Amino acid sequence: MNKVKNSASKMMQPLLAIVVGLIVGAIAMVLAGESVLNTYHEMWKGAFGNFYFFTSTLERSIPIILAGLGVAFAFRAGFFNLGAEGQLVLGAVTTAIVVVYLPFTGVIAIIIAIFSGMVIAGLWSFFAGWMEQRFQINLLISTLLLNYIAVLFAGYLVSEPFRDTSSAGGVPQSVMINDAVKLPALFEGTNLHMGFIFAVVATIILAFIIKRTTFGYEVRMLGQNRFFAQYGGINRKKVMFTSMLISGMLAGLGGGVEVLGMHYRFIEGALTTPQFAWTGLMAALLANSNPIGTAVMAIFLAALDTGSLGVERNTDVPNAISDIIQAVLIIFISARFTFTFLKLKKKEGKKHGKSI
Amino acid sequence: MLLELTGITKKYGDFFANKKIDFSLEENEIHAIVGENGAGKTTLMRMLYGMETPTEGSISVRGIKHKINNPNEAIKLGIGMVHQHFMLFPSFTIAENIVFHHEPKKGILYNRKKAEEEVAILAKKYGMNIDPSQLISDAPVGVQQRVEILKVLYQGADIIILDEPTAVLTPLEVKDLLISLRNLSKQGKSIILITHKLNEVMQVTDRVTVLRDGQVTGSLKTKETDTGHLSKLMVGRELAKKEKTEVKVGASILSIEHLNIIENSSKKKLLEDINFQVKAGEIVGIAGVSGNGQSELIAAITGLLQVNEGSIHLADIDITNLSVRQIREAGLAHIPEDRYLWGSAKTASVEDNLMMTEYRKKAFQKNGILHTNVIRKFAKETINKFSIKTTSQEESAQNLSGGNLQKLIAAREIQQNTPFLLAAEPTRGVDIGAMEFIHEQLLMKRNNGDGVLLISSELSEILSIADRVLVMFEGKIVGEFTQADVSDEKISLLMAGGKHEQG
């Protein structure tokens, strides 16, 4: 019973955040002079209204889920990986280039291309972990700054050496991939591709690792109290390197499947403009880094985006409505961090009046 | 009657923290409040000091009923409180800390000279030896406590509440404090002493009130009672007498030779030429005031700190500078100094906390996959066997009381059946029931023929269960006693840096 109560109270926070987000969204709709019910109805229709919209929402959630899982996993071990964006982009550009230059096509080529993207993205994240170990460089800062290097470098690769020169001008992009290495769509006539299956499987595997394996136990204990972990003989360095590697690989997988399943090439800005990685981070934080929760939140956040397009199509409310709701969620997340911090402070203060 | 609490009840939801408590304090009286953790001592004092308001009941000072809404009102009524954790500004002088908020002024400026004079006079009046111009950060703990008391006196308190004042003091400082308390009462002050150390109660107080589960179980004249009776009132049953069976001391389990640890930056020796052994079937106690190298010794033995020189052997394996995991596999169990920092993850479940030293073992995992059913069963059994009070094994550790969490840690470490156990401050801040339990477990381990190293700043703990006592001072071992020739005074002197006189 206690367990139920516990998980219920864990669910309460994100739910409350969402409810308040939707209320603030409603206020914005009123200000825009539209009916709230009607607008939310349009949003619902835009996200889940028919099979095509529904699959578009799921498609959009793929990179968000995978980036979010990466963040969540590192966070469980106590490491704040803010580098999902760079890792996503590196995974995407590597996959896009490798798959074009492989001398063969087919399933093996897909696997090799995706895997190389994951490895490069994983190493990029690992590199930040290594710098923390070796030079005590703060992970928060290094992972964040490595994003710029990764994104700009990927942009350079498709602007210069690997640019698709067949189409003059336009956005820098790599060469279109062969039909035989495209990830198949799950349903005829929709965008939803195999990548979604990968994301679901990754979610389940990650949940299993965290809950049911010795490595997951080490990750959880390290994340909850590094001194306790050290005392018990958990090797912080090993767990950190492994979790950063896996974290980066998950984001890299997200980039790779977007290239092979959606864009069919690496297009500069196609993964950064929609803020996939940051939305993934938000999903992970809203879900308290629970893998399944992260996936659910990712789908919800993707639905906000696709839904707001529907809103824009059919009402006078601009699609910025999605940003407004997400902004409220961000405030809630930061409020939770501040609140935990304040509670901690208060507790410390209380200790002073306590007898043993 | 100076102070009278009648029928005080404090309810949190359905829970009675205090239930119909009557308490009185006379002029010049030292009145102790004793009780186990969670018995309601602190709650009661917080109400008296205006930090909480009672659900029912009344407080009267000098015959007049008062509602005390905040500490300022309490201070105005002449009630002052010395908290267990000092609330002083380290970078201010002693005088500045004492006059804080009531500073003597020269125009609008702070009058330093007058402040120091006033403080000096006050200190002299109550026979407390301090230097008003010294910085708090340079003052030893005992002096800081005097400052706290003087601060309360400066604010004009007639009733002084002291919350566990001796918890942080060395035995000599305790002696000084008890003398000061006597002085204060002679000079017209009344004192409420919250404590769980019954021998201090016997030494200094006039009356004792015992609380258990939020209710008064006894209010007695100190002269008419003894520690045995008081602990019975506190715990609700007779405490079993510790019986130490003779155990044949066997081969050396832990052996430390010429151990040196040098601080990286300052090149200061944290540990200097430490040599000793713990043999099978004995409990070796290390006495000493906290901060004299015990933490470094613990860290060196358990693999948390790099050893510069010397060697440590555990059951014939050289464990010098091995990893924590290797040392644990060689046969170490370790009850850590700080249960919250090292000993547990407070947001993790009871079960997860119990698994820390077990999860790698064959019984609990195969190829890295945990056997959740086995783990659940193991956790349930451990909780029952060691009577750890928790709603379930899913409960997070932070919801356990301090004593129960300590029991959990002790259970985890003792259950491993290793040949060696390092128990650091195993009963710090736990109530008598849990303390008795943990001591029993340590003795059982010794009787099993294992070696136990007990490091504690609580002298009475060491004296009651150790077979051999070493004293640490400034990173060195400055004395060794067998149980036969050990005494409170000899150790106290060494702990404070005095010379050990042979013969």
mmCIF file of N, CA, C and O in Angstrom, chain B residues 171 284-290 292-294 297 425 453-463 466 468-474 476-479 481 486-488 490-492 494-496:
data_model
loop_
_atom_site.group_PDB
_atom_site.id
_atom_site.type_symbol
_atom_site.label_atom_id
_atom_site.label_comp_id
_atom_site.label_asym_id
_atom_site.label_seq_id
_atom_site.Cartn_x
_atom_site.Cartn_y
_atom_site.Cartn_z
ATOM 1 N N PRO B 171 35.944 14.432 27.952
ATOM 2 C CA PRO B 171 35.619 14.159 29.363
ATOM 3 C C PRO B 171 36.029 15.310 30.287
ATOM 4 O O PRO B 171 35.295 15.649 31.215
ATOM 5 N N VAL B 284 39.056 -4.627 20.311
ATOM 6 C CA VAL B 284 40.032 -3.605 20.645
ATOM 7 C C VAL B 284 39.350 -2.250 20.497
ATOM 8 O O VAL B 284 38.763 -1.956 19.456
ATOM 9 N N GLY B 285 39.401 -1.455 21.534
ATOM 10 C CA GLY B 285 38.772 -0.147 21.474
ATOM 11 C C GLY B 285 39.798 0.932 21.219
ATOM 12 O O GLY B 285 40.899 0.870 21.758
ATOM 13 N N ILE B 286 39.453 1.898 20.400
ATOM 14 C CA ILE B 286 40.328 3.054 20.241
ATOM 15 C C ILE B 286 39.586 4.258 20.799
ATOM 16 O O ILE B 286 38.554 4.666 20.275
ATOM 17 N N ALA B 287 40.129 4.800 21.881
ATOM 18 C CA ALA B 287 39.503 5.956 22.508
ATOM 19 C C ALA B 287 40.214 7.203 22.029
ATOM 20 O O ALA B 287 41.364 7.158 21.611
ATOM 21 N N GLY B 288 39.533 8.317 22.098
ATOM 22 C CA GLY B 288 40.149 9.563 21.684
ATOM 23 C C GLY B 288 39.076 10.581 21.380
ATOM 24 O O GLY B 288 37.944 10.224 21.051
ATOM 25 N N VAL B 289 39.433 11.842 21.512
ATOM 26 C CA VAL B 289 38.512 12.904 21.143
ATOM 27 C C VAL B 289 38.444 12.922 19.619
ATOM 28 O O VAL B 289 39.460 12.745 18.957
ATOM 29 N N SER B 290 37.252 13.121 19.063
ATOM 30 C CA SER B 290 37.102 13.139 17.607
ATOM 31 C C SER B 290 38.123 14.072 16.986
ATOM 32 O O SER B 290 38.426 15.131 17.533
ATOM 33 N N ASN B 292 41.317 13.256 16.120
ATOM 34 C CA ASN B 292 42.721 12.994 16.428
ATOM 35 C C ASN B 292 43.293 11.873 15.568
ATOM 36 O O ASN B 292 44.214 11.182 15.981
ATOM 37 N N GLY B 293 42.739 11.729 14.372
ATOM 38 C CA GLY B 293 43.276 10.743 13.439
ATOM 39 C C GLY B 293 42.436 9.496 13.299
ATOM 40 O O GLY B 293 42.733 8.648 12.466
ATOM 41 N N GLN B 294 41.340 9.416 14.085
ATOM 42 C CA GLN B 294 40.522 8.209 13.985
ATOM 43 C C GLN B 294 39.921 8.052 12.591
ATOM 44 O O GLN B 294 39.941 6.973 12.024
ATOM 45 N N LEU B 297 42.435 6.799 10.224
ATOM 46 C CA LEU B 297 42.739 5.390 10.470
ATOM 47 C C LEU B 297 41.650 4.502 9.867
ATOM 48 O O LEU B 297 41.941 3.517 9.182
ATOM 49 N N GLU B 425 32.074 4.494 15.844
ATOM 50 C CA GLU B 425 30.960 5.179 16.488
ATOM 51 C C GLU B 425 29.656 4.421 16.267
ATOM 52 O O GLU B 425 28.676 4.985 15.780
ATOM 53 N N LEU B 453 37.321 -4.125 15.831
ATOM 54 C CA LEU B 453 37.991 -2.882 16.192
ATOM 55 C C LEU B 453 36.901 -1.845 16.425
ATOM 56 O O LEU B 453 36.123 -1.540 15.522
ATOM 57 N N LEU B 454 36.840 -1.345 17.658
ATOM 58 C CA LEU B 454 35.784 -0.406 18.017
ATOM 59 C C LEU B 454 36.403 0.977 18.181
ATOM 60 O O LEU B 454 37.253 1.180 19.047
ATOM 61 N N ILE B 455 35.991 1.901 17.316
ATOM 62 C CA ILE B 455 36.518 3.255 17.425
ATOM 63 C C ILE B 455 35.388 4.145 17.905
ATOM 64 O O ILE B 455 34.335 4.199 17.268
ATOM 65 N N SER B 456 35.567 4.784 19.039
ATOM 66 C CA SER B 456 34.458 5.541 19.593
ATOM 67 C C SER B 456 34.974 6.708 20.407
ATOM 68 O O SER B 456 36.005 6.633 21.064
ATOM 69 N N SER B 457 34.249 7.824 20.313
ATOM 70 C CA SER B 457 34.624 8.958 21.159
ATOM 71 C C SER B 457 33.854 8.903 22.474
ATOM 72 O O SER B 457 34.003 9.754 23.327
ATOM 73 N N GLU B 458 33.013 7.862 22.599
ATOM 74 C CA GLU B 458 32.237 7.670 23.825
ATOM 75 C C GLU B 458 33.010 6.728 24.728
ATOM 76 O O GLU B 458 33.044 5.521 24.513
ATOM 77 N N LEU B 459 33.650 7.294 25.728
ATOM 78 C CA LEU B 459 34.537 6.500 26.566
ATOM 79 C C LEU B 459 33.802 5.360 27.265
ATOM 80 O O LEU B 459 34.290 4.238 27.353
ATOM 81 N N SER B 460 32.590 5.647 27.715
ATOM 82 C CA SER B 460 31.862 4.621 28.473
ATOM 83 C C SER B 460 31.600 3.403 27.596
ATOM 84 O O SER B 460 31.615 2.270 28.071
ATOM 85 N N GLU B 461 31.394 3.648 26.308
ATOM 86 C CA GLU B 461 31.156 2.541 25.386
ATOM 87 C C GLU B 461 32.389 1.648 25.309
ATOM 88 O O GLU B 461 32.305 0.423 25.401
ATOM 89 N N ILE B 462 33.526 2.264 25.166
ATOM 90 C CA ILE B 462 34.766 1.497 25.051
ATOM 91 C C ILE B 462 35.035 0.740 26.347
ATOM 92 O O ILE B 462 35.377 -0.445 26.331
ATOM 93 N N LEU B 463 34.862 1.432 27.461
ATOM 94 C CA LEU B 463 35.152 0.784 28.736
ATOM 95 C C LEU B 463 34.230 -0.401 28.982
ATOM 96 O O LEU B 463 34.615 -1.374 29.608
ATOM 97 N N ALA B 466 35.160 -3.179 25.409
ATOM 98 C CA ALA B 466 36.456 -3.520 24.812
ATOM 99 C C ALA B 466 37.296 -4.383 25.752
ATOM 100 O O ALA B 466 37.231 -4.254 26.958
ATOM 101 N N ARG B 468 40.653 -4.570 25.145
ATOM 102 C CA ARG B 468 41.912 -3.862 25.188
ATOM 103 C C ARG B 468 41.634 -2.451 24.667
ATOM 104 O O ARG B 468 40.803 -2.276 23.779
ATOM 105 N N VAL B 469 42.279 -1.441 25.231
ATOM 106 C CA VAL B 469 41.981 -0.067 24.835
ATOM 107 C C VAL B 469 43.258 0.639 24.383
ATOM 108 O O VAL B 469 44.276 0.606 25.077
ATOM 109 N N LEU B 470 43.193 1.242 23.198
ATOM 110 C CA LEU B 470 44.286 2.097 22.737
ATOM 111 C C LEU B 470 43.766 3.524 22.775
ATOM 112 O O LEU B 470 42.591 3.767 22.543
ATOM 113 N N VAL B 471 44.651 4.474 23.058
ATOM 114 C CA VAL B 471 44.215 5.870 23.073
ATOM 115 C C VAL B 471 44.924 6.610 21.954
ATOM 116 O O VAL B 471 46.135 6.498 21.782
ATOM 117 N N MET B 472 44.157 7.364 21.184
ATOM 118 C CA MET B 472 44.746 8.150 20.087
ATOM 119 C C MET B 472 44.756 9.616 20.447
ATOM 120 O O MET B 472 43.799 10.155 20.990
ATOM 121 N N PHE B 473 45.863 10.265 20.110
ATOM 122 C CA PHE B 473 45.945 11.710 20.287
ATOM 123 C C PHE B 473 46.842 12.263 19.193
ATOM 124 O O PHE B 473 47.957 11.787 18.988
ATOM 125 N N GLU B 474 46.357 13.235 18.472
ATOM 126 C CA GLU B 474 47.095 13.880 17.381
ATOM 127 C C GLU B 474 47.771 12.883 16.446
ATOM 128 O O GLU B 474 48.946 13.008 16.134
ATOM 129 N N LYS B 476 48.587 9.824 16.779
ATOM 130 C CA LYS B 476 49.476 8.794 17.322
ATOM 131 C C LYS B 476 48.711 7.964 18.348
ATOM 132 O O LYS B 476 47.741 8.426 18.938
ATOM 133 N N ILE B 477 49.214 6.766 18.552
ATOM 134 C CA ILE B 477 48.661 5.974 19.644
ATOM 135 C C ILE B 477 49.518 6.268 20.861
ATOM 136 O O ILE B 477 50.721 6.044 20.861
ATOM 137 N N VAL B 478 48.882 6.840 21.883
ATOM 138 C CA VAL B 478 49.656 7.333 23.012
ATOM 139 C C VAL B 478 49.499 6.473 24.264
ATOM 140 O O VAL B 478 50.073 6.797 25.297
ATOM 141 N N GLY B 479 48.749 5.411 24.150
ATOM 142 C CA GLY B 479 48.631 4.584 25.347
ATOM 143 C C GLY B 479 47.893 3.306 25.047
ATOM 144 O O GLY B 479 47.090 3.240 24.104
ATOM 145 N N PHE B 481 45.952 -0.044 27.189
ATOM 146 C CA PHE B 481 45.540 -0.591 28.469
ATOM 147 C C PHE B 481 44.858 -1.920 28.238
ATOM 148 O O PHE B 481 44.175 -2.101 27.231
ATOM 149 N N VAL B 486 42.621 -0.586 33.104
ATOM 150 C CA VAL B 486 42.118 0.622 32.477
ATOM 151 C C VAL B 486 41.275 1.412 33.475
ATOM 152 O O VAL B 486 40.642 0.849 34.358
ATOM 153 N N SER B 487 41.349 2.726 33.374
ATOM 154 C CA SER B 487 40.435 3.523 34.186
ATOM 155 C C SER B 487 40.064 4.798 33.441
ATOM 156 O O SER B 487 40.798 5.262 32.570
ATOM 157 N N ASP B 488 38.948 5.292 33.810
ATOM 158 C CA ASP B 488 38.385 6.501 33.238
ATOM 159 C C ASP B 488 39.394 7.648 33.260
ATOM 160 O O ASP B 488 39.664 8.296 32.250
ATOM 161 N N LYS B 490 42.764 7.700 33.757
ATOM 162 C CA LYS B 490 43.994 7.523 32.972
ATOM 163 C C LYS B 490 43.736 7.837 31.511
ATOM 164 O O LYS B 490 44.507 8.533 30.851
ATOM 165 N N ILE B 491 42.613 7.304 30.985
ATOM 166 C CA ILE B 491 42.329 7.513 29.558
ATOM 167 C C ILE B 491 42.000 8.971 29.292
ATOM 168 O O ILE B 491 42.501 9.565 28.330
ATOM 169 N N SER B 492 41.189 9.569 30.138
ATOM 170 C CA SER B 492 40.812 10.975 29.931
ATOM 171 C C SER B 492 42.033 11.855 29.799
ATOM 172 O O SER B 492 42.110 12.737 28.952
ATOM 173 N N LEU B 494 45.088 11.004 28.869
ATOM 174 C CA LEU B 494 45.783 10.762 27.609
ATOM 175 C C LEU B 494 45.017 11.353 26.434
ATOM 176 O O LEU B 494 45.594 11.892 25.500
ATOM 177 N N MET B 495 43.710 11.249 26.482
ATOM 178 C CA MET B 495 42.882 11.779 25.401
ATOM 179 C C MET B 495 43.084 13.274 25.257
ATOM 180 O O MET B 495 42.975 13.836 24.179
ATOM 181 N N ALA B 496 43.347 13.919 26.368
ATOM 182 C CA ALA B 496 43.505 15.369 26.344
ATOM 183 C C ALA B 496 44.951 15.765 26.093
ATOM 184 O O ALA B 496 45.304 16.933 26.172
#
